[in-house]
PDB file of C-alpha atoms in Angstrom:
ATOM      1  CA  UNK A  71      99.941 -12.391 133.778  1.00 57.00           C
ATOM      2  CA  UNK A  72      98.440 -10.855 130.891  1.00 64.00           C
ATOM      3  CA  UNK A  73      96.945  -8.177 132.954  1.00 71.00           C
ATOM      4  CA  UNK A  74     100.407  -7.538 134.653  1.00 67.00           C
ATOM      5  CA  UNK A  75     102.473  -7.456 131.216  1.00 74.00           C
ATOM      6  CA  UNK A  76      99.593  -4.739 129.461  1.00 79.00           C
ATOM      7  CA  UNK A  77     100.532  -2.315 132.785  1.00 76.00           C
ATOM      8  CA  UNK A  78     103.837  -2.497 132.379  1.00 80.00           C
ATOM      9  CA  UNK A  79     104.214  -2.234 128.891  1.00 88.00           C
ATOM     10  CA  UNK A  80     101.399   0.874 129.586  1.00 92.00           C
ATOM     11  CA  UNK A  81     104.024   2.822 132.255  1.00 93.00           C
ATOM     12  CA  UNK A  82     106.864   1.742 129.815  1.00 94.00           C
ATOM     13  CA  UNK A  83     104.559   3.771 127.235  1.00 94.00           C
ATOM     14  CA  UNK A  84     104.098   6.780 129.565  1.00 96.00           C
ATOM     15  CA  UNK A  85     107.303   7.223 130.216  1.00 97.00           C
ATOM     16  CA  UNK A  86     108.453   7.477 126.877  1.00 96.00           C
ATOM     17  CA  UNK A  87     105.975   9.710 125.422  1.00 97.00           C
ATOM     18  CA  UNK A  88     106.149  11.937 128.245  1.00 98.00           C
ATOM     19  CA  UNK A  89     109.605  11.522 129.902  1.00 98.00           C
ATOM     20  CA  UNK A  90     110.039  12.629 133.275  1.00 98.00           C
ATOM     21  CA  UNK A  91     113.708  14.926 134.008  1.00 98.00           C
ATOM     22  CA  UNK A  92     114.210  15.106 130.563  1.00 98.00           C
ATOM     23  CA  UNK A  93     116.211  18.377 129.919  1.00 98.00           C
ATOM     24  CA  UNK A  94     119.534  19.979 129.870  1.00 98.00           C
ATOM     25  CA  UNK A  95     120.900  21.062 133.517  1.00 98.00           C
ATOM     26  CA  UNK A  96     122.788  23.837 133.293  1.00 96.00           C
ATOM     27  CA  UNK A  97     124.647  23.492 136.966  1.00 96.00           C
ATOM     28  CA  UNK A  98     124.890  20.128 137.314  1.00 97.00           C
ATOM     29  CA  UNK A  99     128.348  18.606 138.875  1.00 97.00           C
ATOM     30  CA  UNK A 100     128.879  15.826 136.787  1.00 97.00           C
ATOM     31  CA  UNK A 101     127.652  14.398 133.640  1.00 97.00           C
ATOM     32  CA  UNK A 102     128.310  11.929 130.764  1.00 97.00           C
ATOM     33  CA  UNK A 103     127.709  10.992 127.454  1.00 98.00           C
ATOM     34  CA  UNK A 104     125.912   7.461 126.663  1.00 97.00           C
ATOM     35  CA  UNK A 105     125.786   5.963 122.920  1.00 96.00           C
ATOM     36  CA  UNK A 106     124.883   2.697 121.657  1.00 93.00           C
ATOM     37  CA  UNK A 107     126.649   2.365 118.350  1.00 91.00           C
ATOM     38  CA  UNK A 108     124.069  -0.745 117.222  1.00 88.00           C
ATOM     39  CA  UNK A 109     120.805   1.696 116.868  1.00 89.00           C
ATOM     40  CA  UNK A 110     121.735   5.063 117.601  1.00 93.00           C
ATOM     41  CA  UNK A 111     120.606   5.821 120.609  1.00 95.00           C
ATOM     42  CA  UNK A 112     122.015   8.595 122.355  1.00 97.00           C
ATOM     43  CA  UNK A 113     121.896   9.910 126.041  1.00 98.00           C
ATOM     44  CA  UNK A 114     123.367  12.542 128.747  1.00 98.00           C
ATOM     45  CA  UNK A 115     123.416  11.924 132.486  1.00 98.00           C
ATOM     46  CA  UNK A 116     123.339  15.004 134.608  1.00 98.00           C
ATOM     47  CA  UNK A 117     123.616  15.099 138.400  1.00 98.00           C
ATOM     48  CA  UNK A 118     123.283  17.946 140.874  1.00 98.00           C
ATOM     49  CA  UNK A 119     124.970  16.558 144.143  1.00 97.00           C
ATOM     50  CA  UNK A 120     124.139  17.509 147.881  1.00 97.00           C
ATOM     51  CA  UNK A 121     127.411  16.607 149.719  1.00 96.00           C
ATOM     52  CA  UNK A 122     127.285  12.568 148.660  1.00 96.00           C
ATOM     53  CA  UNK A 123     123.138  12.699 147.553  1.00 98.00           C
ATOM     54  CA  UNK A 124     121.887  13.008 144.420  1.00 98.00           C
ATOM     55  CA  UNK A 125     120.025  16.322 144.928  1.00 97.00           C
ATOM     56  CA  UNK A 126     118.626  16.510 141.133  1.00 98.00           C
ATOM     57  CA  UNK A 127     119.446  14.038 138.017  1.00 98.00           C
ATOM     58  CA  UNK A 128     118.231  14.784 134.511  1.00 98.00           C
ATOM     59  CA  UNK A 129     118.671  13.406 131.076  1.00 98.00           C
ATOM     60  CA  UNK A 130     118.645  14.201 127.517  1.00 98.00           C
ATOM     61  CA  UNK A 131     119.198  12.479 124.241  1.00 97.00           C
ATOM     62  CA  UNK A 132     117.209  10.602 121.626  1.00 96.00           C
ATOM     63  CA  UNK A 133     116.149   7.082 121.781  1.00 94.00           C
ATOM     64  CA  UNK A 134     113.617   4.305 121.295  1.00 94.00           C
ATOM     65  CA  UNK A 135     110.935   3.641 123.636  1.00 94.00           C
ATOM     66  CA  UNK A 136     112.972   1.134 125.580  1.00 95.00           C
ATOM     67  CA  UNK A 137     116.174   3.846 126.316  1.00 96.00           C
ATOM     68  CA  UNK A 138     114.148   6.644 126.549  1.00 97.00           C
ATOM     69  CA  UNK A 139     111.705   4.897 129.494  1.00 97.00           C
ATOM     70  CA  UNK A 140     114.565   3.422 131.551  1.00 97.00           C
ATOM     71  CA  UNK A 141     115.804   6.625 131.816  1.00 98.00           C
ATOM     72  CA  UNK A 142     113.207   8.761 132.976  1.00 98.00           C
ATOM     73  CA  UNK A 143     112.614   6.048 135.142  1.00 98.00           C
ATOM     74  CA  UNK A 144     115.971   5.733 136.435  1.00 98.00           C
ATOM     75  CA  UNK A 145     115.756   9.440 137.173  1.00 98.00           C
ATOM     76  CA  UNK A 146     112.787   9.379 139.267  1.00 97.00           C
ATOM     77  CA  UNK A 147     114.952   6.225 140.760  1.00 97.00           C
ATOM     78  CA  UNK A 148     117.784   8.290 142.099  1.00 97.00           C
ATOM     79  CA  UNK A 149     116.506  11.711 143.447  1.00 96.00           C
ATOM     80  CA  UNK A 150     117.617  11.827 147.079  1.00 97.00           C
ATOM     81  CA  UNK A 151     120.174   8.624 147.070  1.00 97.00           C
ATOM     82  CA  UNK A 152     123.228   8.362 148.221  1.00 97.00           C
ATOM     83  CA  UNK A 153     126.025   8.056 145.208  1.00 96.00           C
ATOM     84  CA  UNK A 154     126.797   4.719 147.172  1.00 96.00           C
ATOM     85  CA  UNK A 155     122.791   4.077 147.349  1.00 96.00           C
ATOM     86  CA  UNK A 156     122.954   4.691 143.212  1.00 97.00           C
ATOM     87  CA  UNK A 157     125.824   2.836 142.404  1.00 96.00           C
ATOM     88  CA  UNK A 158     124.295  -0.226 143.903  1.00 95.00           C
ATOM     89  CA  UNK A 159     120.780   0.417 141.996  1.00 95.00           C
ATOM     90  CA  UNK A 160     122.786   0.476 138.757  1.00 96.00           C
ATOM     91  CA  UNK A 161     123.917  -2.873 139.553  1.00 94.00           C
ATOM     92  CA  UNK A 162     120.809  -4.511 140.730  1.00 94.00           C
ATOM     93  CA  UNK A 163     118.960  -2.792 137.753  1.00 95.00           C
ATOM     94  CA  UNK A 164     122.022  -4.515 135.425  1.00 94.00           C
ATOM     95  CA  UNK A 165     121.428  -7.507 137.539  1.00 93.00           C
ATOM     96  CA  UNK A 166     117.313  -7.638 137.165  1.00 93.00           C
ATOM     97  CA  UNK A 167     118.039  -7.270 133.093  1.00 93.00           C
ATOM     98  CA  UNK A 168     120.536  -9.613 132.534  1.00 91.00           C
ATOM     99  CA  UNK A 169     120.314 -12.527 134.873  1.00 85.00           C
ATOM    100  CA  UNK A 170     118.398 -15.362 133.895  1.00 70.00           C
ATOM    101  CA  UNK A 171     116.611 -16.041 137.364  1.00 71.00           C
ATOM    102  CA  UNK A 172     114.123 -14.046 137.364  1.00 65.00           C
ATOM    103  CA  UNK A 173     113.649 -14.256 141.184  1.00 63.00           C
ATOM    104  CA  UNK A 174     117.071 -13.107 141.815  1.00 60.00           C
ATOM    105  CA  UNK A 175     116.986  -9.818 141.211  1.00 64.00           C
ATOM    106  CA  UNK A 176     116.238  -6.752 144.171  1.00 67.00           C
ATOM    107  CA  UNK A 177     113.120  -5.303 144.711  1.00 81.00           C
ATOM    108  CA  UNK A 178     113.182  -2.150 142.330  1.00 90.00           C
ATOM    109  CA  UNK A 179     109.883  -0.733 143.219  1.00 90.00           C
ATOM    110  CA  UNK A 180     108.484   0.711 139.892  1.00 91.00           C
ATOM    111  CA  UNK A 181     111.938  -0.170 137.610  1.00 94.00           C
ATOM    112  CA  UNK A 182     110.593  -3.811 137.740  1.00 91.00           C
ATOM    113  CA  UNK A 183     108.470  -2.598 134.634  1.00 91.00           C
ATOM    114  CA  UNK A 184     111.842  -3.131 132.552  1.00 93.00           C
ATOM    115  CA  UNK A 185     112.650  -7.002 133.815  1.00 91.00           C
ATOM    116  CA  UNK A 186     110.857  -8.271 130.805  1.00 88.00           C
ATOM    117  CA  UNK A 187     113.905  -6.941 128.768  1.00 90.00           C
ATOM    118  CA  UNK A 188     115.868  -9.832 129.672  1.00 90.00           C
ATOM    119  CA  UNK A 189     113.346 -11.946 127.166  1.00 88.00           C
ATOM    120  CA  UNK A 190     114.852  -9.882 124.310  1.00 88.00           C
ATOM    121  CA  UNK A 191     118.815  -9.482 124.565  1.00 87.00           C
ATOM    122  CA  UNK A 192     118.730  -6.972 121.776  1.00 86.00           C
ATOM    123  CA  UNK A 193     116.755  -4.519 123.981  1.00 90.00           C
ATOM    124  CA  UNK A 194     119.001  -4.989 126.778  1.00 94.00           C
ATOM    125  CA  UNK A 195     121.847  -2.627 126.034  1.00 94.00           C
ATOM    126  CA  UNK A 196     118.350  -0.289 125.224  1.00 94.00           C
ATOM    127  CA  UNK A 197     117.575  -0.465 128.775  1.00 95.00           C
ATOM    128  CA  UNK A 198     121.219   0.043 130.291  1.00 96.00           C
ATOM    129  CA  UNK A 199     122.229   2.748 127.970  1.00 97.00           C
ATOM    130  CA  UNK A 200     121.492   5.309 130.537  1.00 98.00           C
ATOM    131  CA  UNK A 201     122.854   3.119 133.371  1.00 97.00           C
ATOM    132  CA  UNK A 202     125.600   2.866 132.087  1.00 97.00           C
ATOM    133  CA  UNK A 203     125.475   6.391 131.695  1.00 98.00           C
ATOM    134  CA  UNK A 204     124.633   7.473 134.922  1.00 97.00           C
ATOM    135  CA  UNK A 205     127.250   4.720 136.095  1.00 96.00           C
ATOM    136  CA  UNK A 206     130.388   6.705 134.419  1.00 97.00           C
ATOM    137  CA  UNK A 207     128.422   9.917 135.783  1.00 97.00           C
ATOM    138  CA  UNK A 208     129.098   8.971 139.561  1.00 95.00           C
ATOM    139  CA  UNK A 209     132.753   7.792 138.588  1.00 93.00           C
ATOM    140  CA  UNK A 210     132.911  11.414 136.947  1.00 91.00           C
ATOM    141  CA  UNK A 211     134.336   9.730 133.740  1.00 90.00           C
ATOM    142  CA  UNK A 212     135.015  11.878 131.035  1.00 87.00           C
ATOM    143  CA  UNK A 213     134.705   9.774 128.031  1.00 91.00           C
ATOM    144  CA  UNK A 214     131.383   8.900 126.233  1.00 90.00           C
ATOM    145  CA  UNK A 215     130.039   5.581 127.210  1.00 91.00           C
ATOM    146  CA  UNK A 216     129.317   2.803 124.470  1.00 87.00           C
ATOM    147  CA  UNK A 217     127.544   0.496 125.259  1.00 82.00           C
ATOM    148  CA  UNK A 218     129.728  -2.088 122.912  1.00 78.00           C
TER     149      UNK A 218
END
């Protein structure tokens, strides 16, 4: 278990110091603003859509090593899904986080790195800022996102 927890916390690590998608896109078709009011952390969702696919997805924004991981990850998540396909990964990632079964959650491939967040509720809203995010991105919603 020990083992297990060190690689996770290791690709948890690697995605934060070197974030994958993380830049501005210039023509995306929709995008939002994420904020969590409690520590600052700040993020924007862009998507570049195919018909009803998820052709590209980026992110920017600044953000502990929590945030700033669960997004690059989520981004590497989504390329090539459906915007039915990624509105039902943001709820089985919100799922995975939050519920206290830990056996109830989808398999999430390479997001399962983040389930240990659940152990710390004041890391959650960390690791669903850009969820949430990407959430009021495929609803095209105009206003920021808190995640209060």
């Amino acid at each position: 278990m020990a083992d297990l927890r060190e690689l996770y916390q290791e690709v948890i690590f690697d995605h934060n110091r070197n974030p994958r998608n993380f830049r501005k896109m210039e023509d995306a078709h929709r995008h939002a603003d994420g904020y969590n009011p409690m520590c600052g952390d700040k993020v924007t969702v862009y998507l570049k859509l195919e018909g009803d696919t998820i052709g590209d997805v980026s992110f920017q924004g600044s953000g502990c090593a929590i945030s700033t991981a669960s997004a690059s990850l989520m981004t590497e998540a989504l390329k090539g899904k459906t915007l039915e396909e990624a509105e039902r990964l943001f709820h089985a990632f919100h799922a995975m986080v939050t519920d206290s079964d830990e056996g109830s959650h989808a398999d999430l491939g390479k997001l399962e790195v983040l389930a240990g967040v659940r152990e710390f509720p004041a890391r959650v809203k960390c690791a669903t800022l850009a969820w949430h995010t990407l959430h009021a991105a495929l609803s095209d919603q105009k206003t920021p996102v808190s995640t209060e």
